Tab-separated table of C-alpha atoms in Angstrom:
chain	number	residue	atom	x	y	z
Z	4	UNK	CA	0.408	-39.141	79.354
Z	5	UNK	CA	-0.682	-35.870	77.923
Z	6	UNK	CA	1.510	-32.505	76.612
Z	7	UNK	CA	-1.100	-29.300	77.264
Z	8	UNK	CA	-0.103	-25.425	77.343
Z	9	UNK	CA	1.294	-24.283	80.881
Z	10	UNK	CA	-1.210	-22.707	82.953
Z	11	UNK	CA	-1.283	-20.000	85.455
Z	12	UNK	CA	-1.299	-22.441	88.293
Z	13	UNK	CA	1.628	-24.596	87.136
Z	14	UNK	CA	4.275	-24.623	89.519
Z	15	UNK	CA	7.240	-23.733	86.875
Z	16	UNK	CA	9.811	-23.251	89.498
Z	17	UNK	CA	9.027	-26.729	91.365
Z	18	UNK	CA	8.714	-28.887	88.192
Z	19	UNK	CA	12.305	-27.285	86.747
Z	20	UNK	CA	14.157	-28.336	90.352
Z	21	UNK	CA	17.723	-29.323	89.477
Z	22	UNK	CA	17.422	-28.051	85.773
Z	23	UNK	CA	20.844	-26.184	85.200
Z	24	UNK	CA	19.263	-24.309	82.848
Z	25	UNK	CA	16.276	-22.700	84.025
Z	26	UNK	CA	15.826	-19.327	85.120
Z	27	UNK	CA	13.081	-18.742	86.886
Z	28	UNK	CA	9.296	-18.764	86.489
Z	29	UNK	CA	8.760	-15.231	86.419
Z	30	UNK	CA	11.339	-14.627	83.945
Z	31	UNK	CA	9.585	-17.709	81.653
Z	32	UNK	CA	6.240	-16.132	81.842
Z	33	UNK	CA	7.241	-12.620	81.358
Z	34	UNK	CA	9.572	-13.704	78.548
Z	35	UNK	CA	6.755	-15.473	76.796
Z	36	UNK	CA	3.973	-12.727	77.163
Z	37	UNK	CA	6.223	-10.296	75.824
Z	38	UNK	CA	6.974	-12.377	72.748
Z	39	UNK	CA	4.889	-12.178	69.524
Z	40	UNK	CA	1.696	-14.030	69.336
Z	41	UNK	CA	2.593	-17.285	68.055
Z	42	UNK	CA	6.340	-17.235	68.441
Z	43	UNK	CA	6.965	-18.707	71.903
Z	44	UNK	CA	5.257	-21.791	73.530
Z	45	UNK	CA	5.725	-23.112	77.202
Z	46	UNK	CA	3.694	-26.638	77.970
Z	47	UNK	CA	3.654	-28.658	80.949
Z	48	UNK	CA	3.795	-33.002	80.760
Z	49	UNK	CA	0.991	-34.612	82.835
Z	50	UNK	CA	1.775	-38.083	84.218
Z	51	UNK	CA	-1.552	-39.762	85.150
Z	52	UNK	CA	-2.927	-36.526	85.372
Z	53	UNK	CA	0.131	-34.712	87.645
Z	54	UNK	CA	2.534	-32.306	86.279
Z	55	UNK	CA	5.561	-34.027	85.757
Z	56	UNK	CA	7.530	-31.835	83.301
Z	57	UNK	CA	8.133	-28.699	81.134
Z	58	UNK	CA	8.778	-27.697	77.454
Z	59	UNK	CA	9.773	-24.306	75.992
Z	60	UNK	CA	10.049	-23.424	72.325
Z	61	UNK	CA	10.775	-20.416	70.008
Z	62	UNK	CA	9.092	-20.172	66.685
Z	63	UNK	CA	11.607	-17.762	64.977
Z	64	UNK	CA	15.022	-18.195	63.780
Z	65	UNK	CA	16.940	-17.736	66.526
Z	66	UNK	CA	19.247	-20.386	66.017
Z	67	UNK	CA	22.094	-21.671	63.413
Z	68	UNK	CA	20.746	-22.075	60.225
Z	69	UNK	CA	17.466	-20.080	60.706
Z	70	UNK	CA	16.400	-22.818	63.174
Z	71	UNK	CA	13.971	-22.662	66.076
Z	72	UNK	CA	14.782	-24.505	69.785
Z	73	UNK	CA	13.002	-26.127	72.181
Z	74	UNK	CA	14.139	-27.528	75.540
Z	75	UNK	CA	12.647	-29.491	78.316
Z	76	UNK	CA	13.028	-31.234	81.819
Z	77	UNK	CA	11.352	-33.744	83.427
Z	78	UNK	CA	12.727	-34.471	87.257
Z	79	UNK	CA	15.039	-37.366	87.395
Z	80	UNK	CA	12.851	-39.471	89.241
Z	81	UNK	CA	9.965	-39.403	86.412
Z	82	UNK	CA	12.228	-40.078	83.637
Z	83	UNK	CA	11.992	-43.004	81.569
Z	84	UNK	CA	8.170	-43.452	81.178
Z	85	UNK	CA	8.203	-41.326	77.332
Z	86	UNK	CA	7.603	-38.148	78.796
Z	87	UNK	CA	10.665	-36.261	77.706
Z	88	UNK	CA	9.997	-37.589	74.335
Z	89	UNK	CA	6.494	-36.429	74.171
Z	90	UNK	CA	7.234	-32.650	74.767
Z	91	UNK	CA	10.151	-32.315	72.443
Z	92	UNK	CA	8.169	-33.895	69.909
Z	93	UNK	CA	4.887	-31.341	70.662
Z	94	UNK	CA	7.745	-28.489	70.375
Z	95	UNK	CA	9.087	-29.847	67.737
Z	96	UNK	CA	5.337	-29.986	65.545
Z	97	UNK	CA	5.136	-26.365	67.078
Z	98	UNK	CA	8.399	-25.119	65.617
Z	99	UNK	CA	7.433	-26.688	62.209
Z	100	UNK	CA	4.728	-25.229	62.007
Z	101	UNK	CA	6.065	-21.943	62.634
Z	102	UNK	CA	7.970	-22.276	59.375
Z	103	UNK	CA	10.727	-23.120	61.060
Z	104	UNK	CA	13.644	-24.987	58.545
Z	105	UNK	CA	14.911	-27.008	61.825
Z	106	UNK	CA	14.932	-27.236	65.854
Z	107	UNK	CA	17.851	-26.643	68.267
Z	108	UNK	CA	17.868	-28.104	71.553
Z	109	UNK	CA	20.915	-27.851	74.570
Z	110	UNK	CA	21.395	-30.444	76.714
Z	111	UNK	CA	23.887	-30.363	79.735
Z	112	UNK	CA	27.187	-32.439	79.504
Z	113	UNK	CA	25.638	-34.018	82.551
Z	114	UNK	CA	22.396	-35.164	81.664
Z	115	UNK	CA	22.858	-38.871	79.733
Z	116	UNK	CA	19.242	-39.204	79.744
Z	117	UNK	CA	18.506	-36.179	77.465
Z	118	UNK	CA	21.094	-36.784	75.033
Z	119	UNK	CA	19.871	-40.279	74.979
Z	120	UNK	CA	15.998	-39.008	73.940
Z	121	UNK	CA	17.492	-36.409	71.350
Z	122	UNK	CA	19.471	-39.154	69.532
Z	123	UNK	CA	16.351	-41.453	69.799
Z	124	UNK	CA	14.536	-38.226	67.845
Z	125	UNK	CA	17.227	-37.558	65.216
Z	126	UNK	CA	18.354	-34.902	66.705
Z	127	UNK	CA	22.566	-34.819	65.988
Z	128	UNK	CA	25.353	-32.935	67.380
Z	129	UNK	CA	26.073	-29.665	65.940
Z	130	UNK	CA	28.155	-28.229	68.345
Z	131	UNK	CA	29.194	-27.386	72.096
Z	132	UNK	CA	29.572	-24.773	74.612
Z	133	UNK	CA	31.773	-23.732	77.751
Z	134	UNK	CA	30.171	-22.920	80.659
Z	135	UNK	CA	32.525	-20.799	82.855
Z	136	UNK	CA	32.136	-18.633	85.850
Z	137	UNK	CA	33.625	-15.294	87.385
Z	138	UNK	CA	34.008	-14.555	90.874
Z	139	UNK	CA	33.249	-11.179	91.246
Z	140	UNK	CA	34.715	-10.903	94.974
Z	141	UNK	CA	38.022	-11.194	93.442
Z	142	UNK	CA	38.246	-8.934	90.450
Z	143	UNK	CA	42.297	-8.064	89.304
Z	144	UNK	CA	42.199	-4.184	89.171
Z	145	UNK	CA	45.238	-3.795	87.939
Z	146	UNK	CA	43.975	-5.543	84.211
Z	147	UNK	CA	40.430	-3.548	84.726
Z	148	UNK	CA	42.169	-0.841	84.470
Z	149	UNK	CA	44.549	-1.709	81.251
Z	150	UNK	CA	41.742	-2.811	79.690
Z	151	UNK	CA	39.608	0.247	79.889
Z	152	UNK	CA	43.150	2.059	78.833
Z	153	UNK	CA	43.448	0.303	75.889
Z	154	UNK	CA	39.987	0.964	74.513
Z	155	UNK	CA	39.899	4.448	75.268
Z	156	UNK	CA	43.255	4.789	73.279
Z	157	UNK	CA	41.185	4.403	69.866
Z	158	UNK	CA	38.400	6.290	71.078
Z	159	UNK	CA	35.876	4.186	73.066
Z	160	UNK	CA	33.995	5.145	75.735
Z	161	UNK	CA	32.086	2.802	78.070
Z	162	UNK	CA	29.128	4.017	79.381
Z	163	UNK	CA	25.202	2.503	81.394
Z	164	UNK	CA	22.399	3.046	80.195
Z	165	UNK	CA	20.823	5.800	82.302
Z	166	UNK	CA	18.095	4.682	84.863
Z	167	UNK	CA	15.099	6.528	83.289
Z	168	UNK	CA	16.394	5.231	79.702
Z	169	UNK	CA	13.496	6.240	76.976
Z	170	UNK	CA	12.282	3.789	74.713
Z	171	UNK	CA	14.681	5.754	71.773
Z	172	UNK	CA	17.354	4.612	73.937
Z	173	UNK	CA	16.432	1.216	74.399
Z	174	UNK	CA	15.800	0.871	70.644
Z	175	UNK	CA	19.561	2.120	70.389
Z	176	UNK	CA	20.529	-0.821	72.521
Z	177	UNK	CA	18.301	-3.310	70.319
Z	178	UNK	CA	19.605	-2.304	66.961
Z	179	UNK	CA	23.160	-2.600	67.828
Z	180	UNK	CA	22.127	-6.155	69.584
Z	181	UNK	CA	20.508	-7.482	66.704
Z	182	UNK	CA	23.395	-6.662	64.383
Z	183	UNK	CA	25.752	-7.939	66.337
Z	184	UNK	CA	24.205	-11.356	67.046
Z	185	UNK	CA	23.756	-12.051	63.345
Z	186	UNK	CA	27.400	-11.985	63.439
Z	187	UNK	CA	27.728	-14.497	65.621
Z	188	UNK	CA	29.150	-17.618	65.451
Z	189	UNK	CA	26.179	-19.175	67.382
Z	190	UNK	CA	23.776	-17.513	64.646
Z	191	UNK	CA	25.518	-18.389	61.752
Z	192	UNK	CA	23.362	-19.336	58.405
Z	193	UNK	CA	20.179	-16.754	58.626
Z	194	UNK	CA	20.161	-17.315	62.718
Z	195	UNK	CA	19.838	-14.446	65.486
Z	196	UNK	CA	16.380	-12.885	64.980
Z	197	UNK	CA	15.639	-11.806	68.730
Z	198	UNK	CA	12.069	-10.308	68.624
Z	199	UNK	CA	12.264	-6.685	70.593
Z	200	UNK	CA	9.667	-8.145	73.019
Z	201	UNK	CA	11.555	-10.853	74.388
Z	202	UNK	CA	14.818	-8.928	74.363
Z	203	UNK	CA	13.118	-6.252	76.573
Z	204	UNK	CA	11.304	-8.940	78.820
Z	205	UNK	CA	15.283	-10.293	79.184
Z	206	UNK	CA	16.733	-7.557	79.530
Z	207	UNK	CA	14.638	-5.378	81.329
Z	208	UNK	CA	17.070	-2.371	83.785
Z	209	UNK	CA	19.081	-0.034	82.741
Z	210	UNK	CA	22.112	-1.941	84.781
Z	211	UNK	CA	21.674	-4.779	82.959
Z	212	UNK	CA	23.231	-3.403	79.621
Z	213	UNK	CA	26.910	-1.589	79.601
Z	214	UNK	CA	27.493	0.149	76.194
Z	215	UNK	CA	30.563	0.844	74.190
Z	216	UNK	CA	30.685	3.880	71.995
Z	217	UNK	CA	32.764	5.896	69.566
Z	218	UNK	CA	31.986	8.994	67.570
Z	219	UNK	CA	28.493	9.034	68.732
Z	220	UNK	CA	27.707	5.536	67.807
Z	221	UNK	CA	27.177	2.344	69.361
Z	222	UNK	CA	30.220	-0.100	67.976
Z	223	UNK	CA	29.627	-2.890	71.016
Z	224	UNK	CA	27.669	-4.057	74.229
Z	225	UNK	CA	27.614	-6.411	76.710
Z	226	UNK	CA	24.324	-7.445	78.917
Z	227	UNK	CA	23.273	-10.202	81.828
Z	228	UNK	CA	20.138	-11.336	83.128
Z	229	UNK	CA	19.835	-12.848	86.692
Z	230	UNK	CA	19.671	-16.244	87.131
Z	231	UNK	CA	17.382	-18.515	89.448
Z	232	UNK	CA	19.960	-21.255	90.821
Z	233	UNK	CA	21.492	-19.382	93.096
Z	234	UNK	CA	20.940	-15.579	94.199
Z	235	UNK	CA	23.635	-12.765	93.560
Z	236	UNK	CA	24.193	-14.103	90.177
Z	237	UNK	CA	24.225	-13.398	86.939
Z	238	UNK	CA	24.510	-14.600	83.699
Z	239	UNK	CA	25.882	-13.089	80.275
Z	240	UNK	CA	22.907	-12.692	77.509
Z	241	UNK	CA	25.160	-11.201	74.787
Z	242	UNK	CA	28.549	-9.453	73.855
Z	243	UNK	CA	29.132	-8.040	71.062
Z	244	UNK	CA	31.534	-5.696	68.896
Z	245	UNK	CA	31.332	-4.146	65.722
Z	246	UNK	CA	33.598	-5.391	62.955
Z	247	UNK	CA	36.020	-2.653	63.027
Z	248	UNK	CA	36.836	-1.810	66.596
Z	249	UNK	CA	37.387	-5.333	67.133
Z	250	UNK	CA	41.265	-5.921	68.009
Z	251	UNK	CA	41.574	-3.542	70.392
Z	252	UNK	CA	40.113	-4.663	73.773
Z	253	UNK	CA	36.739	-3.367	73.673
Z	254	UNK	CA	34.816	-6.965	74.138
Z	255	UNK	CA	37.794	-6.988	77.534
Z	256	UNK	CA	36.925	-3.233	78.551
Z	257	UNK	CA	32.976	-4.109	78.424
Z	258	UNK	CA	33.130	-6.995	80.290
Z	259	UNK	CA	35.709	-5.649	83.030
Z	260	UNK	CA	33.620	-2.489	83.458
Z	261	UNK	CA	30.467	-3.923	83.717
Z	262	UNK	CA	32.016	-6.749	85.931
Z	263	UNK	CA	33.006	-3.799	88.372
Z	264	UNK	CA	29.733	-1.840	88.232
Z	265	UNK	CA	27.667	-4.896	89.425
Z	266	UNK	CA	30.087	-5.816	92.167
Z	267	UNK	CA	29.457	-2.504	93.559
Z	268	UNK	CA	25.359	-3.205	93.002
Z	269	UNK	CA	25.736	-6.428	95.409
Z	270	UNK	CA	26.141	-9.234	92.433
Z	271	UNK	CA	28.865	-12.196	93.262
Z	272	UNK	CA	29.127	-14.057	89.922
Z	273	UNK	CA	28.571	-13.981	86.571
Z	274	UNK	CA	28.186	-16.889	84.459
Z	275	UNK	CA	28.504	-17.343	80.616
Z	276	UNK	CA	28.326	-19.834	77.767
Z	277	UNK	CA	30.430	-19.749	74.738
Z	278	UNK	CA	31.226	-21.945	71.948
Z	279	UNK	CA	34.299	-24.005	71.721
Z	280	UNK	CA	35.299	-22.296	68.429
Z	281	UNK	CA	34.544	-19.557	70.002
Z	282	UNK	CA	38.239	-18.725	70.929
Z	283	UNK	CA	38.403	-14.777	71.031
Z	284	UNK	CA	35.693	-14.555	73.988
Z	285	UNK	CA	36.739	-17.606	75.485
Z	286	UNK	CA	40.546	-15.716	75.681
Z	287	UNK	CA	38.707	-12.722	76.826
Z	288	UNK	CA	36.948	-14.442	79.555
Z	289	UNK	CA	39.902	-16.166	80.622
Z	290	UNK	CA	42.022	-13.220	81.267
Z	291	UNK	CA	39.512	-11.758	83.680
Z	292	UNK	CA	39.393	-14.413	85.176
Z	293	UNK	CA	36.331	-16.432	84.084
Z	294	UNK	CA	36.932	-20.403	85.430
Z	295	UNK	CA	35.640	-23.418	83.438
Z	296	UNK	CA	32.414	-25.124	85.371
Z	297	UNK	CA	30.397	-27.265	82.800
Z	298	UNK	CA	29.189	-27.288	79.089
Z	299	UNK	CA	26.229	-28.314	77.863
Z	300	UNK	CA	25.945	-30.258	73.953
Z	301	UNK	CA	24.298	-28.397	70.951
Z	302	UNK	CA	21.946	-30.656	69.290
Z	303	UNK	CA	20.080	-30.169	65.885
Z	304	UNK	CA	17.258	-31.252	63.287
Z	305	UNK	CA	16.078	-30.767	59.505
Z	306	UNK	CA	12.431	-31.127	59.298
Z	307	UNK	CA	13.294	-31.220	55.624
């Protein structure tokens, strides 16, 4: 059994089949040659000398508490021999040694196995999130439109970013971003530090991001990246509003709009994960319709 750096000729795509979280090979490799040198690290799991599983991990605090994550798969039918183990423990020495104060992994509500190996680390529960899903064949038009009605009653105005967006603009985008998901519950305690390389290798058209503005100035945003399980759909990378124009429907309007915008650009669903304490966006995404389908268990360790 050996734990090595991925290589350009590892199949990503084949040894991630059935991983609910994945999203896609290109979008792995893009995501970590964008990053920093140093921050991210993708390794492949060799079973007598095969490929037989994947590890990811961030070195910077992108997590609760200032932590780093790491997360792995290994197909179901070469579980159980230690390799699972073995590459959350090599992510775990690389997130250390980042200067990381802790690691954050996510396992689906579904998979036994990995909460079993986390718990067998010291890895304990921290927290949970709602998976849900909208259906963007049946959008209600008639609450689109109250949404956007109440938002534009206290001055907010929706708007894409334009398809030749200059880098100013994109900065624009980043700054309000990275604000915003300090804020959040799910970056709570010195969490949310999303380097600008892996936001843009994320986040990478124009469509993807739907502003909401006031007075000139960015107050809140909402962007998706595709996903690899299943084409025409997409799934939510961050929402976001700015302390005071909160209360009056702007997380709604964003979501609505830009809900609308990529129906009419050929997407069918968009996905998103929020925490259970997460109540305001979990109201929000029930009123447009947004339908429970999974979770997956927020698990976390001091190296301290």
């Amino acid at each position: 059994m050996t734990v090595r750096e991925a290589r350009d000729d590892d199949d990503l795509d084949a040894l991630n089949a059935g991983n609910p979280q994945w999203f896609g090979q290109e979008q792995q490799r893009h995501t970590a040659a964008a990053a920093p040198v140093g921050v991210v690290l993708v390794v492949v799991g060799e079973l007598d000398g095969a490929p037989a599983g994947y590890g990811f991990g961030i070195g910077a605090a992108v997590a609760v508490g200032g932590y780093g994550v790491a997360q792995v798969w290994v197909p179901a039918g070469l579980r159980r021999q230690g390799l699972g183990g073995a590459l959350l423990a090599h992510l775990f020495d690389f997130v250390r040694l980042a200067g990381r104060p802790g690691v954050m992994i996510s396992v689906p509500d579904t998979e036994s196995d990995g909460l079993t190996v986390a718990r067998h680390l010291g890895l304990s529960e921290r927290g949970h999130h709602v998976e849900s899903a909208l259906d963007l064949t049946t959008l209600d038009g008639s609450s689109h439109q109250a949404a956007l009605a109440r938002a534009a009653a206290v001055g907010v105005v929706l708007s894409p970013l334009p398809q030749d967006a200059t880098d100013a603009e994109w900065e624009r985008v980043y700054a309000c971003l990275s604000t915003r998901m300090r804020e959040s519950p799910d970056a709570s305690d010195g969490g949310g530090d999303m380097p600008y390389g892996v936001f843009r290798s994320v986040v990478a058209e124009p469509w993807q991001v739907l502003l909401a503005e006031r007075a000139g100035e960015v107050v809140g945003l909402t962007c998706l990246m595709p996903r690899a399980d299943a084409p025409h759909r997409l799934n939510t990378f961050f929402t976001g509003v700015r302390a005071d124009a909160r209360g009056h429907g702007v997380s709604t309007a964003l979501k609505s709009e830009h809900a609308r915008l990529l129906r009419t650009l050929g997407w069918q669903e968009v996905w998103t994960q929020n925490m259970d304490q997460n109540v305001a966006i979990r109201t929000v995404n029930a009123r447009l319709g947004y339908r429970p389908v999974g979770g997956s268990r927020d698990l976390g360790r001091a190296f301290s």
